[in-house]
mmCIF file of C-alpha atoms in Angstrom:
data_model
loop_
_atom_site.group_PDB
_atom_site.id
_atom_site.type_symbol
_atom_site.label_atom_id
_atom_site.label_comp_id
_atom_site.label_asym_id
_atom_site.label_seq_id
_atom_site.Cartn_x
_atom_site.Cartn_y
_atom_site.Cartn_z
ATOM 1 C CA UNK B 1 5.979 -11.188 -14.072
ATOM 2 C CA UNK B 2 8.035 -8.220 -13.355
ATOM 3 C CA UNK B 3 9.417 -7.268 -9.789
ATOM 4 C CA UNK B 4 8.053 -4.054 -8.551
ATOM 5 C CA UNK B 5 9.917 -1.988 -5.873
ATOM 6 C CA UNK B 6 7.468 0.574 -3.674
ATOM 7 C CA UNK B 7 8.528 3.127 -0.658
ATOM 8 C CA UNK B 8 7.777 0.700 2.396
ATOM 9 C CA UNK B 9 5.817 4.103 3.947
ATOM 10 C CA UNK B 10 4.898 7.273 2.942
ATOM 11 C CA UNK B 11 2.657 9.875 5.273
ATOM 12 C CA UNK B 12 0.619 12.419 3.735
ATOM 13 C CA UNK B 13 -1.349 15.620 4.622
ATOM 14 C CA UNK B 14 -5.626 15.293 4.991
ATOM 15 C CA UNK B 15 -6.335 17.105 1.608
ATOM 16 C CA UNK B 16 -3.270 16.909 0.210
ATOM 17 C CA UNK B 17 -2.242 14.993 -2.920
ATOM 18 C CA UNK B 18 -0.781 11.717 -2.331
ATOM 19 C CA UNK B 19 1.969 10.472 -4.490
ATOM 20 C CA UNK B 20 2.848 6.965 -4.429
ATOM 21 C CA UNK B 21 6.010 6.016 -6.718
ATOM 22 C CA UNK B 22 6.587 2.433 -8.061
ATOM 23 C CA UNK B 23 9.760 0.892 -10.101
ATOM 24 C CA UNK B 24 9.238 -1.822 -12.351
ATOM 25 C CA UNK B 25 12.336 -1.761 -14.594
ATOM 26 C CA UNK B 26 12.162 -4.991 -16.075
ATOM 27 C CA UNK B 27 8.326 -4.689 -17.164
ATOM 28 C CA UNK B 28 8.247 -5.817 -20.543
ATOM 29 C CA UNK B 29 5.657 -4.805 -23.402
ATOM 30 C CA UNK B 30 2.972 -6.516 -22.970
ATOM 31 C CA UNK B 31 2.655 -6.311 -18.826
ATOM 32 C CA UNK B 32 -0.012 -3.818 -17.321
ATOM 33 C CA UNK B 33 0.410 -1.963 -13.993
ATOM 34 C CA UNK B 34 -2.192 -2.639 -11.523
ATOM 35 C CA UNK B 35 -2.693 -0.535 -8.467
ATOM 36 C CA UNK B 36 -4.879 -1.901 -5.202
ATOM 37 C CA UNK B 37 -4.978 -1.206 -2.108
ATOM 38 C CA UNK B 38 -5.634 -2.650 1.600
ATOM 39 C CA UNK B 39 -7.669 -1.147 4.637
ATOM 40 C CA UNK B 40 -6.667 -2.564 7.563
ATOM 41 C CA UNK B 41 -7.143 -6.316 7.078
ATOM 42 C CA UNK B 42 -10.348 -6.276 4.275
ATOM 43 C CA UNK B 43 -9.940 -7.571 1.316
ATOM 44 C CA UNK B 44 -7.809 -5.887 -1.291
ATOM 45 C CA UNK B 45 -9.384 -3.029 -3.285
ATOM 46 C CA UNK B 46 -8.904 -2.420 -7.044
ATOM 47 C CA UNK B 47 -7.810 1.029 -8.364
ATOM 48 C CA UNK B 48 -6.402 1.417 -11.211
ATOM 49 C CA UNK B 49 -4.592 0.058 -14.460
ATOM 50 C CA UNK B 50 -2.832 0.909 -17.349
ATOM 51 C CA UNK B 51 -0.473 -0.002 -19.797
ATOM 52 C CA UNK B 52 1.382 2.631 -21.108
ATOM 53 C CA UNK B 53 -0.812 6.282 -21.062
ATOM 54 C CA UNK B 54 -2.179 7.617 -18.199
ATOM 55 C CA UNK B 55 -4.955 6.895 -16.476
ATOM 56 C CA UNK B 56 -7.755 8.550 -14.688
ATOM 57 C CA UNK B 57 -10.759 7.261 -12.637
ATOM 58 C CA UNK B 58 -13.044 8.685 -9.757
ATOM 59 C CA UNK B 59 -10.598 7.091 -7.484
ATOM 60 C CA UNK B 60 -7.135 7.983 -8.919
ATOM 61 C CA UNK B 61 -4.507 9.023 -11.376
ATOM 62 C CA UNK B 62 -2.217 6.575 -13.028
ATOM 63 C CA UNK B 63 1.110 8.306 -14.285
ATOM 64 C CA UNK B 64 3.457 5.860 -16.019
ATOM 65 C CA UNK B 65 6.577 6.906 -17.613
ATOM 66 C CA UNK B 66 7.402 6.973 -20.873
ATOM 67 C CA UNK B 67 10.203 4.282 -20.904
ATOM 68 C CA UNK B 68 7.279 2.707 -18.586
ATOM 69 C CA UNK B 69 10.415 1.467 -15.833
ATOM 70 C CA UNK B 70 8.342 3.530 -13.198
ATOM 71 C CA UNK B 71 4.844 4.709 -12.421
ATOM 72 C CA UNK B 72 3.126 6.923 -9.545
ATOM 73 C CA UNK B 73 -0.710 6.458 -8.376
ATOM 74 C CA UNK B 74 -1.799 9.816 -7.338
ATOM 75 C CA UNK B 75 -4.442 10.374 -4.859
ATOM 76 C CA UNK B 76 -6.248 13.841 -5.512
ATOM 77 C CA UNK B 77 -7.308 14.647 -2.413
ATOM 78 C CA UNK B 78 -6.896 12.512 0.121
ATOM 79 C CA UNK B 79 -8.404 11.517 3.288
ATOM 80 C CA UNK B 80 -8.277 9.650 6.062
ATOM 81 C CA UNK B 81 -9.931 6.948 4.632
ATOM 82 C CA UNK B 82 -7.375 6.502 2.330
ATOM 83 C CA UNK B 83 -4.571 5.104 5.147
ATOM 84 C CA UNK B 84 -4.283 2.288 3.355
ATOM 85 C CA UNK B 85 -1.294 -0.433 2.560
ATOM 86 C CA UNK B 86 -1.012 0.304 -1.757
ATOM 87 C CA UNK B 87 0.173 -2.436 -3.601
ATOM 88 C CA UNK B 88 2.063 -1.734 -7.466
ATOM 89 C CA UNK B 89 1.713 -4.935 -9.274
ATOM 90 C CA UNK B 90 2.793 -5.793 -12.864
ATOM 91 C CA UNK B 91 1.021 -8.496 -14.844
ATOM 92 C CA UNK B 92 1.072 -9.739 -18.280
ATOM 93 C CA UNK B 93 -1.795 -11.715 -19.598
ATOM 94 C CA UNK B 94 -0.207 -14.945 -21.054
ATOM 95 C CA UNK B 95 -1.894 -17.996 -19.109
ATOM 96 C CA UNK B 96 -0.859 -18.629 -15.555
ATOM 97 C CA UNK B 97 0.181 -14.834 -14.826
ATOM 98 C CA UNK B 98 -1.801 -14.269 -12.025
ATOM 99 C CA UNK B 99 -1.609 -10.723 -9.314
ATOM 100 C CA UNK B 100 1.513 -11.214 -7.212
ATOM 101 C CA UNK B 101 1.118 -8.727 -4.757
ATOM 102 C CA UNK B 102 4.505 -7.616 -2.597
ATOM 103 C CA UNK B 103 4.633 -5.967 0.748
ATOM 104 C CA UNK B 104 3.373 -2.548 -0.775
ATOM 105 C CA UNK B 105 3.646 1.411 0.601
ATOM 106 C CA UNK B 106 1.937 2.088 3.716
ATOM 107 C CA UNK B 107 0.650 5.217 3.941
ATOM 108 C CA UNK B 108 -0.869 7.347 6.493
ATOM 109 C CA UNK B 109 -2.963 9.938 6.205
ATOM 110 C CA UNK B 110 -2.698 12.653 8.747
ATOM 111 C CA UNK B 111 -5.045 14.907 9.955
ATOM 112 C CA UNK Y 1 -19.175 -4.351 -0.158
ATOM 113 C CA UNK Y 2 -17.509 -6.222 -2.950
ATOM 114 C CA UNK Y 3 -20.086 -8.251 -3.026
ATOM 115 C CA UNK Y 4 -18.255 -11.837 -2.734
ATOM 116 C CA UNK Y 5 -18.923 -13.264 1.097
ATOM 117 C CA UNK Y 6 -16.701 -15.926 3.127
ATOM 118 C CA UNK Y 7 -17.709 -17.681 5.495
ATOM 119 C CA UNK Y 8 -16.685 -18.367 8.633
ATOM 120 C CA UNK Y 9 -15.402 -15.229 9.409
ATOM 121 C CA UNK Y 10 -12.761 -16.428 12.209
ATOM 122 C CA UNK Y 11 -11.819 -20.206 12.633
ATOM 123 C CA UNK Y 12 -9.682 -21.537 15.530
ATOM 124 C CA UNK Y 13 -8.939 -25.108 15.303
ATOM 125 C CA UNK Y 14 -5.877 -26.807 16.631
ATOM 126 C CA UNK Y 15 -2.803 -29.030 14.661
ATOM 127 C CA UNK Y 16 -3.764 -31.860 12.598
ATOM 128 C CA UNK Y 17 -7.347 -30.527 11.873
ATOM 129 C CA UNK Y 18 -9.221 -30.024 8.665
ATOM 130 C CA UNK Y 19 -11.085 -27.143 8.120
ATOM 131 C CA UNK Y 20 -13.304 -25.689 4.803
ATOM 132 C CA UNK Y 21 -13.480 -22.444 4.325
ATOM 133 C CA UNK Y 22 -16.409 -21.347 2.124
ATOM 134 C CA UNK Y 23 -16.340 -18.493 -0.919
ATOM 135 C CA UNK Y 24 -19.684 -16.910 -3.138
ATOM 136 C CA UNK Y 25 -18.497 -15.365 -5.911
ATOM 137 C CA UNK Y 26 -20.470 -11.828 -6.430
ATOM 138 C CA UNK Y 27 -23.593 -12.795 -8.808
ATOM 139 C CA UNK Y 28 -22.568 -13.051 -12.285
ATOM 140 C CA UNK Y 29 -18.643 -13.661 -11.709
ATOM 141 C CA UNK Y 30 -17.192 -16.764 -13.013
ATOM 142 C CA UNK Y 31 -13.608 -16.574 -11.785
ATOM 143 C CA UNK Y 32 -12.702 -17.142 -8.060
ATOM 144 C CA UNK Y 33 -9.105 -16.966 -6.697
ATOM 145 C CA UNK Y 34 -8.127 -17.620 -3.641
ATOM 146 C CA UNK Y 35 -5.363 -16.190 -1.814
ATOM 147 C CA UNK Y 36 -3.863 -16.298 1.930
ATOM 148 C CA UNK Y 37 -2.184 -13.849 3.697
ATOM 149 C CA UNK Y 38 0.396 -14.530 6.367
ATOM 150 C CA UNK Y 39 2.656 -12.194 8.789
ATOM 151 C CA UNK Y 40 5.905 -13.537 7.296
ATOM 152 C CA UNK Y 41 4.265 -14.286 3.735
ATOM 153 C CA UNK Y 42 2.114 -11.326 2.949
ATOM 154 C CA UNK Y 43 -1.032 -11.865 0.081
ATOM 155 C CA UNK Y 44 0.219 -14.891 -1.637
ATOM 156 C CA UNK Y 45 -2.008 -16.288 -4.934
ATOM 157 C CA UNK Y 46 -3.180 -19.721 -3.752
ATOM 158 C CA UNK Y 47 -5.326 -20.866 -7.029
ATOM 159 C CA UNK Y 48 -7.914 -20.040 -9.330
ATOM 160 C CA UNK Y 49 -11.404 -21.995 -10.513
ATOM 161 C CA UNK Y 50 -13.232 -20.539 -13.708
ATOM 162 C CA UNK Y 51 -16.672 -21.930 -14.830
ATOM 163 C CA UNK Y 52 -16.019 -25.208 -11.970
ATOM 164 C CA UNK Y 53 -12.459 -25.684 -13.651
ATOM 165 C CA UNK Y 54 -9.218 -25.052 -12.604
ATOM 166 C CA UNK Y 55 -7.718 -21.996 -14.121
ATOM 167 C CA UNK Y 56 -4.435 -21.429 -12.411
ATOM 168 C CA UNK Y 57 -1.880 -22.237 -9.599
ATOM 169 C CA UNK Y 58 -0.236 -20.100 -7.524
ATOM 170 C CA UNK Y 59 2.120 -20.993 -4.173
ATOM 171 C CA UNK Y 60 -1.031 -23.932 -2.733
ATOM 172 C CA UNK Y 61 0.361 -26.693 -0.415
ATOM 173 C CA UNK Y 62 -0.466 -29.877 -1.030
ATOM 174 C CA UNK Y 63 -2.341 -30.546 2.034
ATOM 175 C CA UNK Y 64 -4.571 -27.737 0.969
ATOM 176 C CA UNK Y 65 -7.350 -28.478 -2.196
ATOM 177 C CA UNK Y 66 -9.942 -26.103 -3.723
ATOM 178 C CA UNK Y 67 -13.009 -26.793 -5.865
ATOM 179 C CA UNK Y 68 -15.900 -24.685 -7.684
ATOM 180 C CA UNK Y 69 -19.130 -25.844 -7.355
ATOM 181 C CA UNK Y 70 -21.657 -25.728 -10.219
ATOM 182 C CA UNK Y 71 -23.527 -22.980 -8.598
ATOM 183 C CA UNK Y 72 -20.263 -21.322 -8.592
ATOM 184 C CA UNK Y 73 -19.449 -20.811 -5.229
ATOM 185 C CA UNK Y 74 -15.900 -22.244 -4.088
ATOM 186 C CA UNK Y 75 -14.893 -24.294 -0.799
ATOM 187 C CA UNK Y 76 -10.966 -24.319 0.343
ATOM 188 C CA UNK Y 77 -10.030 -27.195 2.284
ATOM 189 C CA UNK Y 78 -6.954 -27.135 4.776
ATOM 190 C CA UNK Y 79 -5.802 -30.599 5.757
ATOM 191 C CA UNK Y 80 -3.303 -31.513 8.499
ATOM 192 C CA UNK Y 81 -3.114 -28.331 9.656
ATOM 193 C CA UNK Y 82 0.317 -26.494 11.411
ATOM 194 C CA UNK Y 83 0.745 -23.458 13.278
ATOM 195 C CA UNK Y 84 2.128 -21.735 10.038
ATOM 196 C CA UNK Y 85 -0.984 -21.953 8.587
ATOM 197 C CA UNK Y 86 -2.364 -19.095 10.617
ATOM 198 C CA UNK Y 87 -3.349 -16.827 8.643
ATOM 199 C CA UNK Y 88 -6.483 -14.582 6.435
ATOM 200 C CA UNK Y 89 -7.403 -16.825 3.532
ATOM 201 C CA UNK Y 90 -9.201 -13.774 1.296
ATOM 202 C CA UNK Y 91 -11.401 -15.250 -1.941
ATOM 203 C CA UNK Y 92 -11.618 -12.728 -4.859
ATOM 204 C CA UNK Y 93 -14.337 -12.888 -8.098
ATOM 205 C CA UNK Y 94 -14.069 -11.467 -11.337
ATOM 206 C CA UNK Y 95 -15.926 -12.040 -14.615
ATOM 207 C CA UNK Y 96 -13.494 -13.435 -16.856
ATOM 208 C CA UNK Y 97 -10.967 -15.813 -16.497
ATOM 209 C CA UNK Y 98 -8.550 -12.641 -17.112
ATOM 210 C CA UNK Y 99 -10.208 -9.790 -15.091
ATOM 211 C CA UNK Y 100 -8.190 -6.834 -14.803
ATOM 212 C CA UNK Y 101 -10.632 -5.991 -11.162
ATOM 213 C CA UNK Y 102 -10.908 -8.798 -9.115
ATOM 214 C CA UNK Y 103 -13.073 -8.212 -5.852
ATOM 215 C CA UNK Y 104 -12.104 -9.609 -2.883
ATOM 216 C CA UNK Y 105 -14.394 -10.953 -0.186
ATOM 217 C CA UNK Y 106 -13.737 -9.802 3.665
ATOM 218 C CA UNK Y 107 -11.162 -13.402 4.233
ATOM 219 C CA UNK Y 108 -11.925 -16.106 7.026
ATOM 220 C CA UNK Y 109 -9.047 -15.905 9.540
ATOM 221 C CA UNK Y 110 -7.749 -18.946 10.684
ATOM 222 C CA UNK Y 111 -5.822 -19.834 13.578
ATOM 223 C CA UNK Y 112 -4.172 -22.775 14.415
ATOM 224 C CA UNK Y 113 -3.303 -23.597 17.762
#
């Protein structure tokens, strides 16, 4: 699977957009880009996939790049509740590829 | 609420011990992963049972075994237990063997004294 590089922290605004960058240079063609996310110590949280176009659900927007070497989750508006540790993974799905999940952007919402 | 429930919630047992942690999958899932997540390690895949088979292996010690019951729900057992085993052991359920959402139960944190 390909290596993913995220900010280590980020901060953000109450109500603000959040913007949370990811590099994956070496994804290759047939590798998605998963985005989840961790409260505190729960259990992860699924947002959002995609493979190549962007993506939109009642969560969040996927942007991936064209040459698809980078991606950013957006976060509309977000909240407090959304202080959260975001993890970028990339994942093909030939048999044994499984979510490897690295340390991830921390990010703080502030009121 | 994902839906998927661990049980016990906390576990404190000391070196040497064997513990079983326990995993429901949420109703309807076949897949369950199990992961473990560790100061020094972060969330590392540990394995994953589809339909009471094994489906995948990720970064699982020896001492530690996993098995999916025909009711589905999964048990992890940690043998010979060290201090560096300390850690929250999270389970995770999805549909299909290849789920693109996997929900993740609340973990069982273990401590090893």
């Amino acid at each position: 699977d390909a290596k993913t590089t995220q900010p280590p922290s980020m901060d953000c605004a109450e109500g603000r957009a959040a913007n949370l960058p990811c590099n994956h240079s070496t994804i290759s063609g047939n590798e998605y880009v998963y985005w989840y996310r961790q409260i505190h110590s729960q259990g992860p949280q699924y947002i959002i996939h995609g493979l190549k176009n962007n993506e939109t659900n009642e969560m969040a927007s996927l942007i991936i790049t064209e040459d698809r070497k980078s991606s950013t989750l957006i976060l509309p508006h977000a909240t407090l509740r959304d202080t959260a540790v975001y993890y970028c993974i990339v994942r093909g799905y030939n048999y044994g590829q499984n979510f490897v999940f690295g340390p991830g952007t921390r990010l703080s919402v502030l009121p | 609420d994902s839906g998927v429930t661990q049980t016990p919630k906390h576990l404190i047992t000391a070196t040497g011990q064997r513990v079983t942690l326990r995993c429901s999958p949420r109703s309807g899932d076949l897949s369950v992963y199990w992961y473990q997540q560790s100061l020094d390690q972060g969330l590392q895949f540990l394995i994953q049972y589809y339909n009471g088979e094994e489906r995948a292996k990720g970064n699982i010690l020896e001492r530690f075994s996993a098995q999916q019951f025909p009711d589905l729900h999964s048990e992890l057992n940690l043998s010979s237990l060290e201090l560096g085993d300390s850690a929250l052991y999270f389970c995770a359920s999805s549909v299909r063997a290849r789920s693109d959402e996997q929900y993740f139960g609340p973990g069982t944190r273990l401590t090893v004294t």
